[in-house]
């Protein structure tokens, strides 16, 4: 007998947590649908040929690989086996892995189903992904991603639409946020103005760390790249500009800056037609680590709570390049569902959700009244109401203890008196008040939300 | 460049399929909740120590195992490596597997969280499972299971409740079914009456094949067990009895039969208080292959369509035995979601579902009217209505082609005329009729279901 356990970094969810998570995902999904995004789903297992080479060396190490079935050593690379070479052996004993994100499966999906889809194709996908990251507080090996993307169009209307989706979702969830906007070409233009265009990815990765290592940390790392102290000071004057015109007053323009500024302006033409509840700010220090992005980029931070970004995204020039389909530009954002969950818990925003869908339980105290109760509970359920009952005519104290521990708001007590009168005793578990009533009164309670 | 592909036996789902599947799962979930069942979720990955030894030799072979991360050969069994012994090597290079069903994870969950749960604990779980079965039509390596169980009570009220859940779900889905009921102890009593109690599991497994191999096939296999021709004839007279009294007129009673009959009677006391829309019949040939079941057993068949069982379940005496927790009797049923999906497709029962949540798309033909349209679409969305628009003022034909291919029911056309009049041209895509209107008329359409 082994003491039961679950793998490190995985979780079981209790009913109350499942209900909260479902509420969160459903709220997000409802907004996505309102904007015309369509749901897709892919399998947890992907061919390793789909996954490898997509996530860099670090990501690659975090892929979960699935052992081939049956006598998996039968086709194993003999030399790799003899050399005890795990990496070289791998492709000969494992063909499949668990999906690491929703972007690569989406790219594969678009290529495979391009003839079944209309472009621009607007899709959302809310599914778990798996990463063999070292487990720690708030970081799991299995977690949900919520992605929404549109591919097959370069229109900046979608950038505005996606920012508004952030605004709508966080408004619906009751989470106050700041939505930060920037443009990769503007950043490139700044890098170019400082003669650092060729090292742009390094430059962007350093700027991206601003939140973690602070301005001094960033300046130090830029120093290693060749930025002088004076450059650093001037660079931060640029990055801290509140708007495009102040930036343009500080640096000479160039083709990247031109293009980025033009696109940002088009974005704002659409965006200015919208009313947002949350702050949407241009933040020239926003860089997004991923090399992947080529246009507008976004990031969301929760107000009133200490937490990394709870959403991010941006435009990419071609989703499907690595699968051989060119000309599939797109833009997408994702919601950090696990972090949003934690933010909502810490701000008490789930407080109006009840773990139980059922608010009433019937308790009976002898065989006849138990059957009487069962018949009526069944009738209520058939009519679409949620109701439950204790499975046997046990002692009053035992049944009440159960009803109270489960959190039922009302208890219906049925004994021989109620049975002979054709009535029920209704007890409000909060106030402790109780009185005899007929079924209609119970239906009224069940019908009210 | 590799041509993208997905592993054999896995599937991608197009938006229309996702919507149908969501409708199916949501209908099932709604009924579960109405009866007071609570949702739980577990991780896809379980420790192999949880999964092994639970599914028999055949099942064991179908478990997907996950390779340990990093240099997985570092701790590999040297001798097994030298011998190329896949089975003996396995535990030293893989600690985790993908869940094979929802029952074993549920048992583990109950043991691990017993102090957080109230008993009787009523849970449902709708999640995918993975099996390395040979892929074939209608059989996948990743598929959903929908299980509903109550543990911690022996009350036969729950058997009646679960039969009614079958009735409610299939009524809600529009699928006509026959729900078959039997009791394992009654079957044991019959086996005992024929002197075959000791070989009961073999006996039950043979009876279970009746649908597949027919009465003659069953008789032949029973012959190998020691049943004479005369026994076989008498046995089928028993098994074909339409009710308990006819059975009791044919066989001498014994303690298994007594116990089974008594429990069936208690079940019917509850069941007779219910009104079912579907046929619920006692079927003494129902055996359920799994050794696991100890009490009432159930199976559901769809009418009007050729298909194996689309649901089954029963009572077990102890869910958590293999994890060291005794005294956890329960009863549960499951829904064969993938098959139910196929039944509904073949009967055309999804016909009222629309792939698109959005029924209206705005098309505009110059920059100003595009912005005018975007502003109004955004306003509608903010007010909770679903609406979409084409991302740029492209040619009329191109936009109409997109709108038509996507299946939008209405198109709102916006050009300079509409813009200057502050109006919209509304086109019904089914009838082809169109007329100028104001936003209120569009809102009316969006507000109607």
XYZ file of C-alpha atoms in Angstrom, chain B residues 104-400:
297
model
C -8.639 5.928 -9.763
C -7.820 9.661 -9.516
C -11.140 10.128 -7.679
C -10.288 7.364 -5.198
C -6.872 8.923 -4.589
C -8.516 12.336 -4.213
C -11.023 11.093 -1.634
C -8.230 9.582 0.452
C -5.998 12.660 0.238
C -8.774 15.170 0.910
C -10.964 13.134 3.240
C -10.714 15.804 5.953
C -11.908 18.549 3.602
C -14.950 16.634 2.365
C -18.404 15.975 3.816
C -19.734 12.440 3.411
C -21.821 11.366 1.579
C -19.651 13.182 -0.965
C -21.371 13.750 -4.296
C -18.937 14.611 -7.050
C -18.885 14.913 -10.791
C -15.848 15.155 -13.003
C -15.694 15.895 -16.722
C -12.115 15.693 -17.976
C -10.060 13.987 -20.680
C -8.286 10.663 -20.171
C -5.559 9.036 -22.236
C -5.206 5.447 -23.430
C -2.677 4.030 -25.890
C -5.384 1.983 -27.598
C -4.999 1.196 -31.289
C -6.804 4.139 -32.932
C -9.895 3.245 -34.960
C -13.178 4.837 -35.948
C -14.756 6.320 -32.848
C -11.852 5.322 -30.616
C -9.291 7.926 -29.651
C -6.187 8.043 -27.483
C -7.446 11.206 -25.808
C -11.125 11.404 -24.957
C -13.461 12.833 -22.337
C -15.112 10.950 -19.532
C -18.085 12.284 -17.564
C -18.407 10.577 -14.211
C -20.818 11.194 -11.380
C -20.464 9.310 -8.094
C -21.551 9.495 -4.504
C -19.336 7.874 -1.861
C -19.798 7.335 1.835
C -23.369 6.016 1.820
C -25.060 2.699 1.137
C -28.496 4.236 0.608
C -30.252 2.875 -2.469
C -31.886 6.253 -2.838
C -28.787 7.175 -4.838
C -29.307 4.352 -7.315
C -32.766 5.765 -8.056
C -31.358 9.293 -8.225
C -28.675 8.253 -10.728
C -31.169 6.457 -12.977
C -33.212 9.644 -12.942
C -30.072 11.619 -13.849
C -29.682 9.414 -16.926
C -33.326 10.071 -17.735
C -32.971 13.842 -17.271
C -29.755 14.159 -19.279
C -30.971 12.155 -22.252
C -34.309 13.947 -22.184
C -32.474 17.273 -22.228
C -30.300 16.109 -25.134
C -33.266 14.758 -27.068
C -31.811 11.232 -27.239
C -34.312 8.421 -26.604
C -32.761 5.637 -24.549
C -33.413 2.393 -22.717
C -31.910 2.293 -19.237
C -31.166 -1.261 -18.123
C -30.936 -2.212 -14.468
C -29.632 -5.353 -12.785
C -27.949 -6.356 -9.530
C -24.644 -8.206 -9.273
C -25.832 -10.186 -6.241
C -28.833 -11.439 -8.201
C -26.456 -12.626 -10.919
C -24.276 -14.215 -8.237
C -27.367 -15.907 -6.801
C -28.117 -17.353 -10.222
C -24.513 -18.525 -10.649
C -24.699 -20.070 -7.177
C -27.972 -21.847 -8.040
C -26.070 -23.453 -10.912
C -23.170 -24.367 -8.648
C -20.870 -21.860 -10.357
C -20.384 -19.246 -7.631
C -16.643 -19.778 -7.430
C -16.206 -18.966 -11.098
C -18.528 -15.958 -10.852
C -16.195 -13.427 -12.472
C -15.678 -15.677 -15.501
C -19.438 -16.338 -15.604
C -20.229 -12.594 -15.499
C -17.604 -11.813 -18.149
C -19.196 -14.374 -20.495
C -22.752 -13.096 -19.924
C -21.429 -9.581 -20.543
C -20.521 -10.645 -24.089
C -24.119 -11.555 -25.005
C -24.527 -8.478 -27.217
C -21.323 -9.243 -29.083
C -21.386 -13.025 -29.513
C -25.119 -13.821 -29.153
C -26.864 -16.522 -27.115
C -25.187 -19.380 -29.009
C -21.751 -17.898 -28.460
C -22.449 -17.455 -24.750
C -23.764 -21.022 -24.428
C -20.612 -22.329 -26.090
C -18.329 -20.467 -23.682
C -20.459 -21.527 -20.702
C -20.008 -25.089 -21.933
C -16.242 -24.688 -21.446
C -17.006 -23.635 -17.861
C -18.930 -26.854 -17.233
C -22.512 -25.842 -18.020
C -24.442 -28.685 -19.635
C -26.800 -27.963 -22.547
C -29.708 -28.378 -20.172
C -28.119 -25.943 -17.682
C -27.691 -23.437 -20.474
C -31.333 -23.669 -21.462
C -32.481 -23.280 -17.860
C -30.016 -20.454 -17.319
C -31.399 -18.471 -20.245
C -34.933 -19.051 -18.985
C -33.771 -17.379 -15.784
C -31.861 -14.562 -17.473
C -34.771 -13.764 -19.763
C -37.254 -13.330 -16.880
C -38.907 -9.950 -17.175
C -39.201 -9.507 -13.418
C -38.018 -10.827 -10.087
C -41.081 -12.926 -9.254
C -40.762 -14.964 -12.457
C -37.100 -15.527 -11.620
C -37.907 -16.666 -8.092
C -40.421 -19.151 -9.508
C -37.596 -20.768 -11.521
C -34.679 -21.021 -9.066
C -34.282 -21.988 -5.445
C -33.292 -19.026 -3.421
C -29.911 -18.575 -1.697
C -28.236 -15.858 0.331
C -26.865 -13.936 -2.663
C -30.199 -14.015 -4.425
C -31.982 -12.944 -1.231
C -29.691 -10.011 -0.710
C -29.807 -8.929 -4.352
C -33.582 -9.192 -4.537
C -34.026 -7.241 -1.323
C -31.805 -4.433 -2.591
C -33.540 -4.335 -5.955
C -36.863 -4.040 -4.101
C -35.549 -1.139 -2.044
C -34.285 0.480 -5.244
C -37.735 0.113 -6.812
C -39.395 1.630 -3.750
C -37.463 4.816 -4.480
C -37.606 4.481 -8.227
C -41.402 4.078 -8.276
C -41.724 7.541 -6.743
C -40.188 9.016 -9.915
C -41.585 9.805 -13.339
C -39.195 8.832 -16.102
C -39.470 9.837 -19.738
C -37.364 6.924 -20.923
C -37.879 3.192 -20.588
C -36.190 1.740 -17.490
C -36.118 -2.062 -17.574
C -34.823 -4.869 -15.425
C -32.438 -6.872 -17.607
C -31.035 -9.961 -15.876
C -28.564 -10.482 -18.750
C -26.860 -7.200 -17.867
C -23.555 -8.167 -16.232
C -21.021 -5.283 -16.616
C -17.560 -6.698 -17.206
C -15.821 -5.005 -14.290
C -15.257 -7.196 -11.222
C -15.431 -3.975 -9.300
C -19.250 -3.735 -9.036
C -21.032 -5.341 -6.090
C -24.634 -4.066 -6.167
C -27.030 -2.484 -8.628
C -25.637 -2.054 -12.135
C -26.830 0.100 -15.017
C -26.355 0.447 -18.725
C -27.840 2.820 -21.293
C -28.521 2.159 -24.958
C -29.680 4.702 -27.508
C -32.839 3.874 -29.436
C -33.109 4.430 -33.198
C -29.377 4.167 -33.793
C -26.806 1.373 -34.005
C -24.300 2.031 -31.229
C -22.821 0.244 -28.200
C -23.786 1.363 -24.703
C -23.607 5.119 -24.161
C -23.508 4.964 -20.380
C -23.002 2.564 -17.531
C -22.249 2.273 -13.869
C -23.121 0.665 -10.598
C -22.451 0.251 -6.914
C -19.079 -0.723 -5.495
C -18.414 -1.752 -1.917
C -15.254 0.245 -1.421
C -13.807 2.911 -3.677
C -10.632 3.597 -1.753
C -9.459 0.133 -0.708
C -6.320 0.222 -2.844
C -5.289 3.476 -1.160
C -5.749 2.099 2.337
C -9.021 3.765 3.313
C -11.725 1.255 4.161
C -15.457 1.733 4.444
C -16.068 3.978 1.470
C -18.980 2.407 -0.388
C -20.363 4.257 -3.333
C -22.327 4.240 -6.525
C -21.673 6.032 -9.765
C -22.485 6.253 -13.428
C -20.651 7.573 -16.416
C -21.668 9.059 -19.732
C -19.937 7.928 -22.915
C -19.604 11.491 -24.148
C -17.797 10.695 -27.410
C -20.429 8.133 -28.396
C -23.301 10.370 -27.305
C -21.796 13.055 -29.542
C -21.817 10.627 -32.478
C -25.414 9.561 -31.727
C -26.520 13.183 -31.634
C -24.719 13.965 -34.883
C -26.260 10.978 -36.635
C -29.748 11.901 -35.378
C -29.236 15.564 -36.283
C -29.840 16.701 -32.710
C -27.332 19.555 -32.799
C -29.254 21.285 -35.572
C -30.384 24.222 -33.460
C -26.878 25.114 -32.380
C -25.091 27.850 -34.217
C -21.355 27.657 -34.631
C -21.170 31.395 -34.359
C -22.173 33.129 -31.206
C -22.233 36.339 -33.197
C -24.966 36.682 -35.816
C -24.180 40.137 -37.136
C -21.166 41.588 -38.924
C -20.597 45.203 -39.943
C -18.950 45.933 -43.299
C -17.672 49.381 -44.227
C -16.323 50.839 -47.449
C -14.145 53.815 -46.695
C -12.047 54.982 -43.795
C -14.651 57.306 -42.267
C -17.507 54.818 -42.366
C -15.139 52.114 -41.081
C -14.458 54.217 -38.006
C -18.159 55.030 -37.685
C -18.916 51.290 -37.807
C -16.147 50.438 -35.335
C -17.476 52.972 -32.855
C -20.970 51.483 -33.010
C -19.833 47.860 -32.919
C -17.765 48.701 -29.836
C -20.760 50.370 -28.243
C -22.905 47.282 -28.848
C -20.230 45.026 -27.378
C -19.900 47.268 -24.320
C -23.594 46.873 -23.774
C -23.155 43.103 -23.789
C -24.212 42.327 -27.343
C -22.169 40.141 -29.668
C -21.183 41.790 -32.914
C -18.276 41.679 -35.303
C -16.890 43.726 -38.144
C -14.583 43.318 -41.110
C -11.133 44.711 -40.269
C -10.764 47.100 -43.169
C -12.770 48.892 -45.839
C -12.096 46.230 -48.493
C -14.066 45.602 -51.687
C -17.770 44.841 -51.215
C -17.501 41.428 -52.862
C -14.595 40.311 -50.706
C -16.318 41.335 -47.493
C -19.643 39.771 -48.473
